[in-house]
GROMACS .gro file of C-alpha atoms in nm:
model
  364
    1UNK     CA    1  -0.395   2.061  -0.850
    2UNK     CA    2  -0.533   1.721  -0.950
    3UNK     CA    3  -0.891   1.618  -0.891
    4UNK     CA    4  -1.020   1.296  -0.742
    5UNK     CA    5  -1.104   1.187  -1.096
    6UNK     CA    6  -0.756   1.230  -1.244
    7UNK     CA    7  -0.531   0.927  -1.297
    8UNK     CA    8  -0.230   0.859  -1.078
    9UNK     CA    9   0.068   0.625  -1.086
   10UNK     CA   10   0.090   0.426  -0.764
   11UNK     CA   11   0.425   0.264  -0.826
   12UNK     CA   12   0.369   0.017  -1.110
   13UNK     CA   13  -0.010   0.049  -1.084
   14UNK     CA   14  -0.176   0.301  -1.313
   15UNK     CA   15  -0.495   0.404  -1.135
   16UNK     CA   16  -0.763   0.577  -1.346
   17UNK     CA   17  -0.877   0.792  -1.054
   18UNK     CA   18  -0.771   0.887  -0.702
   19UNK     CA   19  -1.072   0.736  -0.525
   20UNK     CA   20  -0.925   0.424  -0.369
   21UNK     CA   21  -1.123   0.157  -0.187
   22UNK     CA   22  -0.980   0.120   0.162
   23UNK     CA   23  -0.938  -0.223   0.324
   24UNK     CA   24  -1.258  -0.329   0.501
   25UNK     CA   25  -1.299  -0.645   0.706
   26UNK     CA   26  -1.630  -0.812   0.612
   27UNK     CA   27  -1.619  -1.168   0.749
   28UNK     CA   28  -1.760  -1.350   0.443
   29UNK     CA   29  -1.487  -1.607   0.376
   30UNK     CA   30  -1.566  -1.978   0.358
   31UNK     CA   31  -1.439  -2.236   0.609
   32UNK     CA   32  -1.063  -2.261   0.597
   33UNK     CA   33  -1.045  -1.881   0.550
   34UNK     CA   34  -1.101  -1.925   0.175
   35UNK     CA   35  -1.218  -1.637  -0.044
   36UNK     CA   36  -1.530  -1.734  -0.237
   37UNK     CA   37  -1.757  -1.634  -0.524
   38UNK     CA   38  -1.966  -1.401  -0.304
   39UNK     CA   39  -1.651  -1.207  -0.220
   40UNK     CA   40  -1.559  -1.202  -0.589
   41UNK     CA   41  -1.896  -1.042  -0.666
   42UNK     CA   42  -1.849  -0.782  -0.393
   43UNK     CA   43  -1.506  -0.672  -0.510
   44UNK     CA   44  -1.598  -0.683  -0.879
   45UNK     CA   45  -1.892  -0.452  -0.810
   46UNK     CA   46  -1.641  -0.196  -0.676
   47UNK     CA   47  -1.388  -0.224  -0.959
   48UNK     CA   48  -1.446   0.138  -1.061
   49UNK     CA   49  -1.227   0.245  -0.769
   50UNK     CA   50  -0.891   0.376  -0.881
   51UNK     CA   51  -0.749   0.085  -0.682
   52UNK     CA   52  -0.919  -0.175  -0.466
   53UNK     CA   53  -0.731  -0.269  -0.148
   54UNK     CA   54  -0.870  -0.593  -0.011
   55UNK     CA   55  -0.980  -0.657   0.341
   56UNK     CA   56  -0.701  -0.758   0.578
   57UNK     CA   57  -0.590  -1.111   0.489
   58UNK     CA   58  -0.399  -1.346   0.719
   59UNK     CA   59  -0.043  -1.434   0.618
   60UNK     CA   60  -0.037  -1.740   0.845
   61UNK     CA   61  -0.244  -1.938   1.090
   62UNK     CA   62  -0.049  -1.773   1.373
   63UNK     CA   63  -0.143  -1.429   1.246
   64UNK     CA   64  -0.518  -1.463   1.188
   65UNK     CA   65  -0.779  -1.442   1.461
   66UNK     CA   66  -1.100  -1.316   1.304
   67UNK     CA   67  -1.398  -1.540   1.218
   68UNK     CA   68  -1.450  -1.587   0.845
   69UNK     CA   69  -1.165  -1.355   0.750
   70UNK     CA   70  -0.967  -1.470   0.445
   71UNK     CA   71  -0.613  -1.603   0.440
   72UNK     CA   72  -0.342  -1.640   0.179
   73UNK     CA   73  -0.112  -1.911   0.319
   74UNK     CA   74  -0.272  -2.226   0.171
   75UNK     CA   75  -0.322  -2.348  -0.183
   76UNK     CA   76  -0.699  -2.346  -0.138
   77UNK     CA   77  -0.688  -1.984  -0.026
   78UNK     CA   78  -0.482  -1.886  -0.330
   79UNK     CA   79  -0.727  -2.062  -0.562
   80UNK     CA   80  -1.019  -1.893  -0.389
   81UNK     CA   81  -0.874  -1.546  -0.442
   82UNK     CA   82  -0.835  -1.609  -0.816
   83UNK     CA   83  -1.209  -1.560  -0.862
   84UNK     CA   84  -1.183  -1.211  -0.716
   85UNK     CA   85  -0.881  -1.094  -0.912
   86UNK     CA   86  -1.024  -1.231  -1.236
   87UNK     CA   87  -1.355  -1.056  -1.178
   88UNK     CA   88  -1.200  -0.721  -1.092
   89UNK     CA   89  -0.964  -0.735  -1.389
   90UNK     CA   90  -1.242  -0.833  -1.629
   91UNK     CA   91  -1.434  -0.528  -1.505
   92UNK     CA   92  -1.132  -0.308  -1.583
   93UNK     CA   93  -1.016  -0.264  -1.224
   94UNK     CA   94  -0.697  -0.300  -1.025
   95UNK     CA   95  -0.667  -0.480  -0.692
   96UNK     CA   96  -0.400  -0.542  -0.430
   97UNK     CA   97  -0.400  -0.771  -0.126
   98UNK     CA   98  -0.357  -0.633   0.225
   99UNK     CA   99  -0.143  -0.872   0.433
  100UNK     CA  100  -0.227  -0.910   0.802
  101UNK     CA  101  -0.064  -1.045   1.116
  102UNK     CA  102  -0.279  -0.958   1.416
  103UNK     CA  103  -0.016  -1.027   1.683
  104UNK     CA  104  -0.161  -1.014   2.035
  105UNK     CA  105  -0.513  -0.970   1.896
  106UNK     CA  106  -0.527  -1.339   1.802
  107UNK     CA  107  -0.711  -1.533   2.071
  108UNK     CA  108  -0.557  -1.868   2.178
  109UNK     CA  109  -0.875  -2.040   2.054
  110UNK     CA  110  -0.737  -1.993   1.702
  111UNK     CA  111  -0.401  -2.141   1.803
  112UNK     CA  112  -0.500  -2.465   1.977
  113UNK     CA  113  -0.465  -2.290   2.310
  114UNK     CA  114  -0.118  -2.150   2.249
  115UNK     CA  115  -0.063  -1.781   2.333
  116UNK     CA  116  -0.039  -1.527   2.051
  117UNK     CA  117   0.284  -1.344   1.977
  118UNK     CA  118   0.360  -0.974   2.009
  119UNK     CA  119   0.653  -0.741   2.056
  120UNK     CA  120   0.631  -0.805   2.431
  121UNK     CA  121   0.430  -1.002   2.685
  122UNK     CA  122   0.129  -0.770   2.695
  123UNK     CA  123  -0.249  -0.808   2.681
  124UNK     CA  124  -0.485  -0.617   2.456
  125UNK     CA  125  -0.788  -0.452   2.615
  126UNK     CA  126  -1.138  -0.561   2.532
  127UNK     CA  127  -1.270  -0.876   2.370
  128UNK     CA  128  -1.176  -1.102   2.083
  129UNK     CA  129  -1.429  -1.241   1.838
  130UNK     CA  130  -1.391  -1.617   1.838
  131UNK     CA  131  -1.588  -1.893   1.667
  132UNK     CA  132  -1.767  -1.949   2.000
  133UNK     CA  133  -1.837  -1.585   2.085
  134UNK     CA  134  -1.667  -1.290   2.252
  135UNK     CA  135  -1.383  -1.368   2.493
  136UNK     CA  136  -1.132  -1.157   2.680
  137UNK     CA  137  -0.797  -1.123   2.510
  138UNK     CA  138  -0.520  -1.322   2.674
  139UNK     CA  139  -0.158  -1.230   2.737
  140UNK     CA  140   0.072  -1.262   2.438
  141UNK     CA  141   0.427  -1.386   2.456
  142UNK     CA  142   0.717  -1.188   2.318
  143UNK     CA  143   0.826  -1.297   1.972
  144UNK     CA  144   1.174  -1.446   2.009
  145UNK     CA  145   1.465  -1.321   1.801
  146UNK     CA  146   1.508  -1.663   1.645
  147UNK     CA  147   1.144  -1.652   1.527
  148UNK     CA  148   1.176  -1.328   1.330
  149UNK     CA  149   1.329  -1.493   1.020
  150UNK     CA  150   1.029  -1.727   1.010
  151UNK     CA  151   0.792  -1.431   1.034
  152UNK     CA  152   0.970  -1.264   0.743
  153UNK     CA  153   0.941  -1.589   0.548
  154UNK     CA  154   0.564  -1.589   0.614
  155UNK     CA  155   0.536  -1.240   0.465
  156UNK     CA  156   0.745  -1.344   0.165
  157UNK     CA  157   0.534  -1.655   0.107
  158UNK     CA  158   0.211  -1.457   0.139
  159UNK     CA  159   0.344  -1.212  -0.119
  160UNK     CA  160   0.429  -1.491  -0.363
  161UNK     CA  161   0.085  -1.642  -0.308
  162UNK     CA  162  -0.085  -1.306  -0.369
  163UNK     CA  163   0.095  -1.264  -0.699
  164UNK     CA  164   0.007  -1.622  -0.795
  165UNK     CA  165  -0.356  -1.542  -0.717
  166UNK     CA  166  -0.343  -1.257  -0.968
  167UNK     CA  167  -0.318  -0.949  -0.748
  168UNK     CA  168  -0.153  -0.638  -0.890
  169UNK     CA  169   0.048  -0.588  -0.574
  170UNK     CA  170   0.032  -0.609  -0.196
  171UNK     CA  171  -0.005  -0.385   0.105
  172UNK     CA  172   0.164  -0.448   0.440
  173UNK     CA  173  -0.083  -0.385   0.723
  174UNK     CA  174   0.130  -0.199   0.978
  175UNK     CA  175  -0.158  -0.009   1.139
  176UNK     CA  176  -0.448  -0.032   1.384
  177UNK     CA  177  -0.271  -0.202   1.673
  178UNK     CA  178  -0.175  -0.524   1.493
  179UNK     CA  179   0.164  -0.696   1.509
  180UNK     CA  180   0.385  -0.446   1.327
  181UNK     CA  181   0.212  -0.157   1.503
  182UNK     CA  182   0.274  -0.339   1.833
  183UNK     CA  183   0.645  -0.325   1.751
  184UNK     CA  184   0.635   0.039   1.639
  185UNK     CA  185   0.490   0.191   1.956
  186UNK     CA  186   0.649   0.208   2.299
  187UNK     CA  187   0.320   0.140   2.477
  188UNK     CA  188   0.329  -0.221   2.355
  189UNK     CA  189   0.697  -0.266   2.268
  190UNK     CA  190   0.887  -0.313   2.595
  191UNK     CA  191   1.184  -0.495   2.440
  192UNK     CA  192   1.546  -0.421   2.525
  193UNK     CA  193   1.702  -0.584   2.217
  194UNK     CA  194   1.758  -0.453   1.865
  195UNK     CA  195   1.382  -0.444   1.801
  196UNK     CA  196   1.295  -0.232   2.106
  197UNK     CA  197   1.385   0.089   2.281
  198UNK     CA  198   1.481   0.358   2.031
  199UNK     CA  199   1.257   0.462   1.741
  200UNK     CA  200   1.520   0.324   1.504
  201UNK     CA  201   1.495  -0.017   1.670
  202UNK     CA  202   1.116  -0.016   1.690
  203UNK     CA  203   1.087   0.058   1.317
  204UNK     CA  204   1.333  -0.221   1.234
  205UNK     CA  205   1.073  -0.497   1.193
  206UNK     CA  206   0.861  -0.284   0.959
  207UNK     CA  207   1.164  -0.217   0.740
  208UNK     CA  208   1.265  -0.584   0.738
  209UNK     CA  209   0.914  -0.696   0.647
  210UNK     CA  210   0.905  -0.440   0.366
  211UNK     CA  211   1.241  -0.563   0.238
  212UNK     CA  212   1.119  -0.926   0.241
  213UNK     CA  213   0.804  -0.831   0.051
  214UNK     CA  214   0.992  -0.614  -0.199
  215UNK     CA  215   1.221  -0.906  -0.284
  216UNK     CA  216   0.912  -1.095  -0.402
  217UNK     CA  217   0.688  -0.826  -0.549
  218UNK     CA  218   0.922  -0.539  -0.631
  219UNK     CA  219   0.914  -0.205  -0.453
  220UNK     CA  220   0.674  -0.060  -0.711
  221UNK     CA  221   0.408  -0.320  -0.626
  222UNK     CA  222   0.452  -0.290  -0.248
  223UNK     CA  223   0.265  -0.045  -0.025
  224UNK     CA  224   0.221   0.005   0.349
  225UNK     CA  225  -0.059   0.123   0.575
  226UNK     CA  226   0.018   0.310   0.898
  227UNK     CA  227  -0.206   0.463   1.165
  228UNK     CA  228   0.013   0.725   1.331
  229UNK     CA  229  -0.250   0.910   1.530
  230UNK     CA  230  -0.347   0.818   1.884
  231UNK     CA  231  -0.436   0.496   2.059
  232UNK     CA  232  -0.580   0.206   1.863
  233UNK     CA  233  -0.679  -0.128   2.016
  234UNK     CA  234  -0.471  -0.048   2.322
  235UNK     CA  235  -0.155   0.042   2.127
  236UNK     CA  236  -0.013   0.393   2.166
  237UNK     CA  237   0.317   0.579   2.173
  238UNK     CA  238   0.450   0.846   2.406
  239UNK     CA  239   0.625   1.033   2.122
  240UNK     CA  240   0.475   0.941   1.784
  241UNK     CA  241   0.654   1.230   1.615
  242UNK     CA  242   0.981   1.043   1.668
  243UNK     CA  243   0.852   0.713   1.528
  244UNK     CA  244   0.625   0.757   1.230
  245UNK     CA  245   0.819   1.011   1.022
  246UNK     CA  246   1.122   0.785   1.070
  247UNK     CA  247   0.919   0.484   0.956
  248UNK     CA  248   0.806   0.682   0.651
  249UNK     CA  249   1.166   0.782   0.578
  250UNK     CA  250   1.277   0.417   0.582
  251UNK     CA  251   0.992   0.319   0.352
  252UNK     CA  252   1.078   0.610   0.124
  253UNK     CA  253   1.437   0.486   0.102
  254UNK     CA  254   1.305   0.144  -0.001
  255UNK     CA  255   1.102   0.304  -0.281
  256UNK     CA  256   0.761   0.154  -0.207
  257UNK     CA  257   0.480   0.230  -0.450
  258UNK     CA  258   0.268   0.432  -0.208
  259UNK     CA  259   0.202   0.491   0.162
  260UNK     CA  260  -0.148   0.497   0.310
  261UNK     CA  261  -0.224   0.668   0.641
  262UNK     CA  262  -0.531   0.609   0.852
  263UNK     CA  263  -0.574   0.920   1.061
  264UNK     CA  264  -0.871   1.115   1.194
  265UNK     CA  265  -1.040   1.304   0.915
  266UNK     CA  266  -1.198   1.650   0.925
  267UNK     CA  267  -1.471   1.536   1.165
  268UNK     CA  268  -1.256   1.300   1.369
  269UNK     CA  269  -1.259   0.921   1.373
  270UNK     CA  270  -1.566   0.800   1.565
  271UNK     CA  271  -1.610   1.149   1.703
  272UNK     CA  272  -1.246   1.212   1.800
  273UNK     CA  273  -1.112   1.555   1.708
  274UNK     CA  274  -0.840   1.578   1.974
  275UNK     CA  275  -0.571   1.371   1.799
  276UNK     CA  276  -0.290   1.571   1.636
  277UNK     CA  277  -0.219   1.482   1.276
  278UNK     CA  278   0.123   1.357   1.177
  279UNK     CA  279   0.057   1.344   0.803
  280UNK     CA  280   0.230   1.681   0.741
  281UNK     CA  281   0.552   1.547   0.898
  282UNK     CA  282   0.517   1.219   0.713
  283UNK     CA  283   0.453   1.409   0.390
  284UNK     CA  284   0.798   1.565   0.426
  285UNK     CA  285   0.964   1.229   0.495
  286UNK     CA  286   0.790   1.031   0.220
  287UNK     CA  287   0.822   1.166  -0.133
  288UNK     CA  288   0.615   0.900  -0.309
  289UNK     CA  289   0.236   0.899  -0.347
  290UNK     CA  290   0.064   0.955  -0.011
  291UNK     CA  291  -0.290   0.830   0.043
  292UNK     CA  292  -0.504   0.958   0.331
  293UNK     CA  293  -0.793   0.767   0.482
  294UNK     CA  294  -1.071   0.800   0.739
  295UNK     CA  295  -1.383   1.015   0.752
  296UNK     CA  296  -1.342   1.176   0.411
  297UNK     CA  297  -1.621   1.262   0.170
  298UNK     CA  298  -1.585   1.395  -0.182
  299UNK     CA  299  -1.553   1.764  -0.086
  300UNK     CA  300  -1.299   1.734   0.193
  301UNK     CA  301  -1.117   1.463   0.002
  302UNK     CA  302  -1.076   1.704  -0.287
  303UNK     CA  303  -0.973   1.975  -0.042
  304UNK     CA  304  -0.691   1.750   0.083
  305UNK     CA  305  -0.567   1.712  -0.275
  306UNK     CA  306  -0.598   2.086  -0.335
  307UNK     CA  307  -0.391   2.158  -0.024
  308UNK     CA  308  -0.121   1.916  -0.134
  309UNK     CA  309  -0.177   1.709   0.180
  310UNK     CA  310  -0.234   1.391  -0.021
  311UNK     CA  311  -0.213   1.249  -0.369
  312UNK     CA  312  -0.519   1.025  -0.336
  313UNK     CA  313  -0.788   0.940  -0.081
  314UNK     CA  314  -0.900   0.593   0.024
  315UNK     CA  315  -1.265   0.563   0.121
  316UNK     CA  316  -1.389   0.291   0.353
  317UNK     CA  317  -1.745   0.314   0.480
  318UNK     CA  318  -1.873   0.502   0.171
  319UNK     CA  319  -1.770   0.203  -0.043
  320UNK     CA  320  -1.964  -0.040   0.177
  321UNK     CA  321  -2.300   0.079   0.049
  322UNK     CA  322  -2.195   0.245  -0.277
  323UNK     CA  323  -2.027   0.009  -0.522
  324UNK     CA  324  -2.032   0.290  -0.779
  325UNK     CA  325  -1.883   0.551  -0.547
  326UNK     CA  326  -1.665   0.727  -0.810
  327UNK     CA  327  -1.970   0.773  -1.035
  328UNK     CA  328  -2.179   0.909  -0.748
  329UNK     CA  329  -1.904   1.153  -0.651
  330UNK     CA  330  -1.860   1.275  -1.009
  331UNK     CA  331  -2.235   1.315  -1.067
  332UNK     CA  332  -2.303   1.466  -0.725
  333UNK     CA  333  -2.551   1.191  -0.643
  334UNK     CA  334  -2.665   1.104  -0.290
  335UNK     CA  335  -2.499   0.809  -0.119
  336UNK     CA  336  -2.663   0.495   0.011
  337UNK     CA  337  -2.633   0.449   0.387
  338UNK     CA  338  -2.471   0.127   0.504
  339UNK     CA  339  -2.641  -0.104   0.753
  340UNK     CA  340  -2.395  -0.149   1.039
  341UNK     CA  341  -2.578  -0.461   1.158
  342UNK     CA  342  -2.467  -0.643   0.840
  343UNK     CA  343  -2.104  -0.527   0.826
  344UNK     CA  344  -1.972  -0.864   0.945
  345UNK     CA  345  -2.264  -1.102   0.902
  346UNK     CA  346  -2.257  -1.392   0.652
  347UNK     CA  347  -2.441  -1.382   0.323
  348UNK     CA  348  -2.520  -1.120   0.059
  349UNK     CA  349  -2.744  -0.895   0.272
  350UNK     CA  350  -2.569  -0.567   0.333
  351UNK     CA  351  -2.281  -0.687   0.117
  352UNK     CA  352  -2.361  -0.735  -0.251
  353UNK     CA  353  -2.720  -0.605  -0.254
  354UNK     CA  354  -2.661  -0.229  -0.235
  355UNK     CA  355  -2.800  -0.062  -0.549
  356UNK     CA  356  -2.600   0.114  -0.814
  357UNK     CA  357  -2.719   0.466  -0.894
  358UNK     CA  358  -2.903   0.362  -1.210
  359UNK     CA  359  -3.088   0.090  -1.018
  360UNK     CA  360  -3.187   0.340  -0.751
  361UNK     CA  361  -3.328   0.577  -1.012
  362UNK     CA  362  -3.522   0.295  -1.178
  363UNK     CA  363  -3.666   0.187  -0.844
  364UNK     CA  364  -3.793   0.536  -0.777
   0.00000   0.00000   0.00000
């Protein structure tokens, strides 16, 4: 069986190892949701990953509701991202852009008071982070049928912009309770048209988005992230076994470069160990490279490869504080601990100031 340090073909992307950097929201973008030189430094530091997947990036104003998160729908945003792709490529790395529409998790404050869109007129639990502080989420309106072509156009435009910015490919964010996930699951999708009801209908939007993206980037530079296990941000499904393997089968038929799954790892996500895993069923439905994410370290990540459960592992929190994570794994070195208080704060602290292994040794 392969090791974490063996190369892998992820569609058109030749990754030198199977230690991928998972998408991680960090909230460091400049006004106008523009990627900047600080972000370029951060990603370039982590270019030793087999593949860097960027933080979730808004495809449109309608789809983005997170302070200081980046976008990819304006010319300025495209220009801003060019610093990052150039830096990662100069360091010998590979990087793709994760494309984001948050759906009902966009607060009306980001939309001049207009309600957000979702599969149905539902309200997310909890609070939104707005430029003026935490606020309760507000009820979304159901996306109309005549608006879906425009949504697909937004994904296509974001894909073209990502390629113009120099990315090696794109990932469709269809996980974590955001718009596409809101369509996939019957807890948030109450529609009675061709996008609601049966699993085939609820997976229709995902397939159509993937088709729109593939027309721009090619299937071999397109990937998708799903989170098939349990409730996330108020989104859940009564029978996930009927939905997610079918979604994987449709993506397999489209020939995407790889599929990433966020599911509870060996120790459970945030302490949860009660959520059944669907990755074995999805593994049967999707014959391309499968990437698993959440809660993995080097040993259990390698164990997943040894068992044939995955072809690569994407690491999130370990990459926050360890820009040289592949080196630390290979050398068996201890990992830096990340400072949760600085995960989303502006500036370099807790972002670009974590030491590389050699620096840590010199400091000692």
